[in-house]
GROMACS .gro file of C-alpha atoms in nm:
model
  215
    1UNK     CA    1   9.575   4.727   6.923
    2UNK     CA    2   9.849   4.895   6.786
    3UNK     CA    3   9.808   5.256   6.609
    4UNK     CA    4   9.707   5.215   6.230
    5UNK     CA    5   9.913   5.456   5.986
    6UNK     CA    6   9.720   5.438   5.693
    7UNK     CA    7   9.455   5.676   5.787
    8UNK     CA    8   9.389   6.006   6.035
    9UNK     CA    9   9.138   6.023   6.254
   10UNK     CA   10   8.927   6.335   6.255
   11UNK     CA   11   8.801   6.432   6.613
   12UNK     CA   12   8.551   6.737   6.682
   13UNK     CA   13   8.525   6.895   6.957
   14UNK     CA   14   8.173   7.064   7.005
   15UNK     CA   15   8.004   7.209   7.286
   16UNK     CA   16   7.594   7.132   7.315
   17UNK     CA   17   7.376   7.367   7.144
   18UNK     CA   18   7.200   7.492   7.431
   19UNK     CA   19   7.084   7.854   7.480
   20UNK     CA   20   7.291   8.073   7.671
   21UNK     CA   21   7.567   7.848   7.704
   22UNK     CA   22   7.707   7.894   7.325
   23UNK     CA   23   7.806   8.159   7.123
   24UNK     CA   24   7.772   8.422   7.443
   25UNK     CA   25   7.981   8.726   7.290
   26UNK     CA   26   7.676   8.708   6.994
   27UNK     CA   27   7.421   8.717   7.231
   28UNK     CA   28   7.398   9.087   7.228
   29UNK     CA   29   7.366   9.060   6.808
   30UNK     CA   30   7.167   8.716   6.796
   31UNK     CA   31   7.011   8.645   7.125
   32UNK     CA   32   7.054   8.313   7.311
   33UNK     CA   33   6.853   8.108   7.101
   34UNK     CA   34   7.024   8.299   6.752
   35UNK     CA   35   7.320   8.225   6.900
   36UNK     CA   36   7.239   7.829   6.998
   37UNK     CA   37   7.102   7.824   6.633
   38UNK     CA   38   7.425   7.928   6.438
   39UNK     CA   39   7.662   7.684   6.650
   40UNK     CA   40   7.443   7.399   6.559
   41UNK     CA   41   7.476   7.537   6.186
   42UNK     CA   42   7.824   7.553   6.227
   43UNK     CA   43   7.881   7.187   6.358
   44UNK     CA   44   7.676   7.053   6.081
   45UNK     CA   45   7.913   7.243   5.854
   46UNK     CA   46   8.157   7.099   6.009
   47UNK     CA   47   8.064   6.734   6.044
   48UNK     CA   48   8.016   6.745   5.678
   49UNK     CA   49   8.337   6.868   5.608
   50UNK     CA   50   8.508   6.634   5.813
   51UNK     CA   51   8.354   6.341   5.704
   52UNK     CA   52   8.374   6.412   5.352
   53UNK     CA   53   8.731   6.416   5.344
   54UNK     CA   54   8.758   6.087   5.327
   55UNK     CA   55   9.100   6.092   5.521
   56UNK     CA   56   8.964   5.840   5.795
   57UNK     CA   57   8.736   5.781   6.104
   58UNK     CA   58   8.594   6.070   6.221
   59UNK     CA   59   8.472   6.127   6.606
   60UNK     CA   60   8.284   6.399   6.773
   61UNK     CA   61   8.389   6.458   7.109
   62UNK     CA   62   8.101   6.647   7.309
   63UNK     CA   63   8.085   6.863   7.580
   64UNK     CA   64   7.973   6.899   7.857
   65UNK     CA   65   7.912   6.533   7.821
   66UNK     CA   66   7.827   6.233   7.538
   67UNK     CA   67   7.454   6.295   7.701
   68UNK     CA   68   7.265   6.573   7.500
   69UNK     CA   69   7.013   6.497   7.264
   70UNK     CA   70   7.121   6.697   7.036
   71UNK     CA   71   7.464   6.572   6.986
   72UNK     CA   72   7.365   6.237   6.993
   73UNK     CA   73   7.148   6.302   6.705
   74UNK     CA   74   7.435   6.457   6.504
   75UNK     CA   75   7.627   6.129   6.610
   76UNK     CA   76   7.376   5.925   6.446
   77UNK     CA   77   7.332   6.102   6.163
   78UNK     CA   78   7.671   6.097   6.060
   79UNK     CA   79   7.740   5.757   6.154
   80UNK     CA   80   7.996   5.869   6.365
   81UNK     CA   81   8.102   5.780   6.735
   82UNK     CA   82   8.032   6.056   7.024
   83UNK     CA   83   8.246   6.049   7.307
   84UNK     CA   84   8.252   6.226   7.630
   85UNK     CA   85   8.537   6.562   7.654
   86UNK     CA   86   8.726   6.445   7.991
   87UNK     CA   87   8.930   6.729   8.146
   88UNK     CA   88   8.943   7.044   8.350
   89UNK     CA   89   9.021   7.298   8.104
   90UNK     CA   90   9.065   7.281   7.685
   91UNK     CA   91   9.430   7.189   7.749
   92UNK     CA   92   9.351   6.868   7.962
   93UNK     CA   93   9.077   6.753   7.713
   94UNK     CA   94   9.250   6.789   7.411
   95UNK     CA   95   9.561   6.623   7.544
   96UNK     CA   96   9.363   6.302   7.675
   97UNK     CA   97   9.190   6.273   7.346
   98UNK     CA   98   9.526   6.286   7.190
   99UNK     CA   99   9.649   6.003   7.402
  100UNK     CA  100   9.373   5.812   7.406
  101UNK     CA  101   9.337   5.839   7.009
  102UNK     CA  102   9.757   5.815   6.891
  103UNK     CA  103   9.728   5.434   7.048
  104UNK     CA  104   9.438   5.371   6.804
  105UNK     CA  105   9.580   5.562   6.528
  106UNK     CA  106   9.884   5.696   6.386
  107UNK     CA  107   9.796   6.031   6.277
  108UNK     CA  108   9.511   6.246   6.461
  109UNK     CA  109   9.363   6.587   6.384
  110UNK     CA  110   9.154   6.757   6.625
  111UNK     CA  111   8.932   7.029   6.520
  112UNK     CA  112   8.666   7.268   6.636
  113UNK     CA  113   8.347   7.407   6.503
  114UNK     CA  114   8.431   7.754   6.440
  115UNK     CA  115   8.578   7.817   6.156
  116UNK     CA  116   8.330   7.801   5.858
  117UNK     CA  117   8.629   7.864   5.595
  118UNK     CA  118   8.774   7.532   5.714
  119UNK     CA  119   8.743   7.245   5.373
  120UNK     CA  120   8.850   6.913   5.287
  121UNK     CA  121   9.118   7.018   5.125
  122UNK     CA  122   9.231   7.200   5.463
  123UNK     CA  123   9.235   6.887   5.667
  124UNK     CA  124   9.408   6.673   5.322
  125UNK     CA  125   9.661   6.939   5.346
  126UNK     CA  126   9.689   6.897   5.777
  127UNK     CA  127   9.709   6.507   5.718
  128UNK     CA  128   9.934   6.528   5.442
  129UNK     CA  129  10.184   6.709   5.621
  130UNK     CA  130  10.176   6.493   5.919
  131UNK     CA  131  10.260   6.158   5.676
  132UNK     CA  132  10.531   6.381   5.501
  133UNK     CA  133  10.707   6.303   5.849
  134UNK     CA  134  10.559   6.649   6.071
  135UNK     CA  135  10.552   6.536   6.408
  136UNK     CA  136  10.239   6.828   6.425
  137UNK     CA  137  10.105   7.049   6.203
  138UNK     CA  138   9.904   7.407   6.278
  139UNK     CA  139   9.640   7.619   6.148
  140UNK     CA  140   9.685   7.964   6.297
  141UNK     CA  141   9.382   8.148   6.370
  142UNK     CA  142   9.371   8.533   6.328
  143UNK     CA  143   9.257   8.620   6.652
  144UNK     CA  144   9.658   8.420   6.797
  145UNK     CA  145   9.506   8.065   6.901
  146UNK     CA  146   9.508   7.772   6.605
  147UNK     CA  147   9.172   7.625   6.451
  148UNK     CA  148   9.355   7.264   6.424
  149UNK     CA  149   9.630   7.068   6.530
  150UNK     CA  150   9.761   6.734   6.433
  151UNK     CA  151   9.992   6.504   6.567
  152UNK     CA  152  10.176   6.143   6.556
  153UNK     CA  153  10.267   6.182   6.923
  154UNK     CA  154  10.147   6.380   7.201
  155UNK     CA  155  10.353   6.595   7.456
  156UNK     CA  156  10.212   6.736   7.833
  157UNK     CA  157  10.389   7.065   7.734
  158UNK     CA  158  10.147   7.147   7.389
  159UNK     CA  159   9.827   7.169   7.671
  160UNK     CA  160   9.918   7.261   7.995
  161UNK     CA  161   9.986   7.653   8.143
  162UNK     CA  162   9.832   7.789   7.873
  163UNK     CA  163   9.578   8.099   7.870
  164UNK     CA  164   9.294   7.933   7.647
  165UNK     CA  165   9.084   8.165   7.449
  166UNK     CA  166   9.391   8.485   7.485
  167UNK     CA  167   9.611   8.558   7.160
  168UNK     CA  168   9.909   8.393   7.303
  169UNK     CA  169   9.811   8.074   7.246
  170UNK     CA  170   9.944   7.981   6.867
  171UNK     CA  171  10.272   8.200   6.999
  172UNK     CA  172  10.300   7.965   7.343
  173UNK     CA  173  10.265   7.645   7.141
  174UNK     CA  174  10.509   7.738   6.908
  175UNK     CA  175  10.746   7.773   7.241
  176UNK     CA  176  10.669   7.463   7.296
  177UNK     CA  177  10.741   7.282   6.965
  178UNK     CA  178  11.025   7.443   6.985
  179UNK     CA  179  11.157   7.390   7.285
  180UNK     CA  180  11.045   6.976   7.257
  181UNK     CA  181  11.291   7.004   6.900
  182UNK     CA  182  10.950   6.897   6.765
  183UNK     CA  183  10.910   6.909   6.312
  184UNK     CA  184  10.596   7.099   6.205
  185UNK     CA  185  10.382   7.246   5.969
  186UNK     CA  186  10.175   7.564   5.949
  187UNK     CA  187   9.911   7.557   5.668
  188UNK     CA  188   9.742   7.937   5.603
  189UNK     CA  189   9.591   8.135   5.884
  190UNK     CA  190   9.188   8.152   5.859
  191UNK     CA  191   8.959   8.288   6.084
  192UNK     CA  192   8.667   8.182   6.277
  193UNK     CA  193   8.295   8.319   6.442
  194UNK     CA  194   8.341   8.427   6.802
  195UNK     CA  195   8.245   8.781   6.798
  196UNK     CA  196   7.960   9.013   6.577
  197UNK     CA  197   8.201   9.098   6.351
  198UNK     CA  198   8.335   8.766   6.285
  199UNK     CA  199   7.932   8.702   6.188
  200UNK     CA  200   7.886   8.991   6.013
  201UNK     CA  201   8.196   8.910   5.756
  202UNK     CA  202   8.114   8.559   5.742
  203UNK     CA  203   7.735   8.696   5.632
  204UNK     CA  204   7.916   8.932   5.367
  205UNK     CA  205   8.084   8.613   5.259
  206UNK     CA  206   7.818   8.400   5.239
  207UNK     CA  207   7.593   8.674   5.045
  208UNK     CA  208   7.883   8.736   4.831
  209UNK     CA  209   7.936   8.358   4.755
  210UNK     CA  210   7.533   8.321   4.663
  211UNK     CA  211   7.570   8.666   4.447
  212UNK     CA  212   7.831   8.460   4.200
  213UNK     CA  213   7.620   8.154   4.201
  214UNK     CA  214   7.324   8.318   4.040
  215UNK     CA  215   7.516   8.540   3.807
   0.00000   0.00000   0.00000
């Protein structure tokens, strides 16, 4: 079938909500099963987000496997298809979902579950810029990687020999994109929940967000 361009799909990627295994740097501020508790929070926030866009199909892509209860129930809930992360490190997985999904589709976004600040209007703003003729389009992340990239083709050099999870990683892609005389698009930088102070300001947030709701 060839790739439809009338649409983007949205894929997640999401690792299983299983104590000890998520969220480890807030351990020491959560505990394991605090810590299991707010990454299943945040990939609910984040499966309604992306399938309230509206901008297409939307996919979550589980690891370590399609297998875990837990993501199969978010699968069903959301009426969405859960598929298997196949690779050796982030690189390899997110460039096999990118091949395997740009011969389905014409435009595809991939996305973690991270970064509560991410809306519709963030991924309307990602897909418009890839149908405005971006061959990828960015969303830095404050602490140097990206909390989404899109593309309309895919390229070995965006994924491979790169540190995953170090602050060189929005700077090395850029290399690349250059270097492949690729046209992109950066929407605004956000930030995302890896450490206790990522928590603690999205708490202040949150608080802060409920405080102008009931005045």
């Amino acid at each position: 079938m060839p790739p439809t361009s009338c649409d983007a799909l949205i894929i997640i990627f999401a690792k299983a909500p299983r104590a000890g295994k998520v969220k480890t740097r807030l351990i020491p501020l959560l505990g394991a099963q605090g810590a299991a508790t707010l990454h299943s929070q945040l990939l609910h926030r984040t499966l309604v987000t992306a399938t309230n866009a509206g901008l297409g199909p939307v996919e979550l892509h589980g690891a370590p496997d399609d297998n875990d209860p837990a993501l199969q129930d978010c699968a069903r809930r959301f009426g969405i298809a859960l598929l298997p992360q196949q690779g050796d490190d982030l690189g390899a997985r997110m460039r096999n979902a990118f091949d395997e999904a740009l011969a389905r589709h014409g435009r595809v976004i991939i996305i973690g579950t991270d970064c509560p600040v991410l809306t519709e209007l963030h991924l309307f703003n990602a897909q418009a810029a890839l149908a405005s003729g971006n061959d990828a389009v960015l969303i830095p992340a404050e602490d140097g990687g990206y909390a989404l990239i899109g593309l309309t083709r895919n390229h070995a050099q965006l994924f491979e020999g790169i540190a995953w999870g170090d602050n060189t990683v929005l700077a090395t892609t850029r290399e690349r994109l250059q270097k492949l005389r690729w046209r992109w698009h950066e929407l605004e930088t956000m930030w995302d929940i890896d450490r206790p102070e990522d928590y603690l300001r999205w708490s202040e947030q949150a608080l802060s967000d409920e405080n102008k709701y009931l005045a």
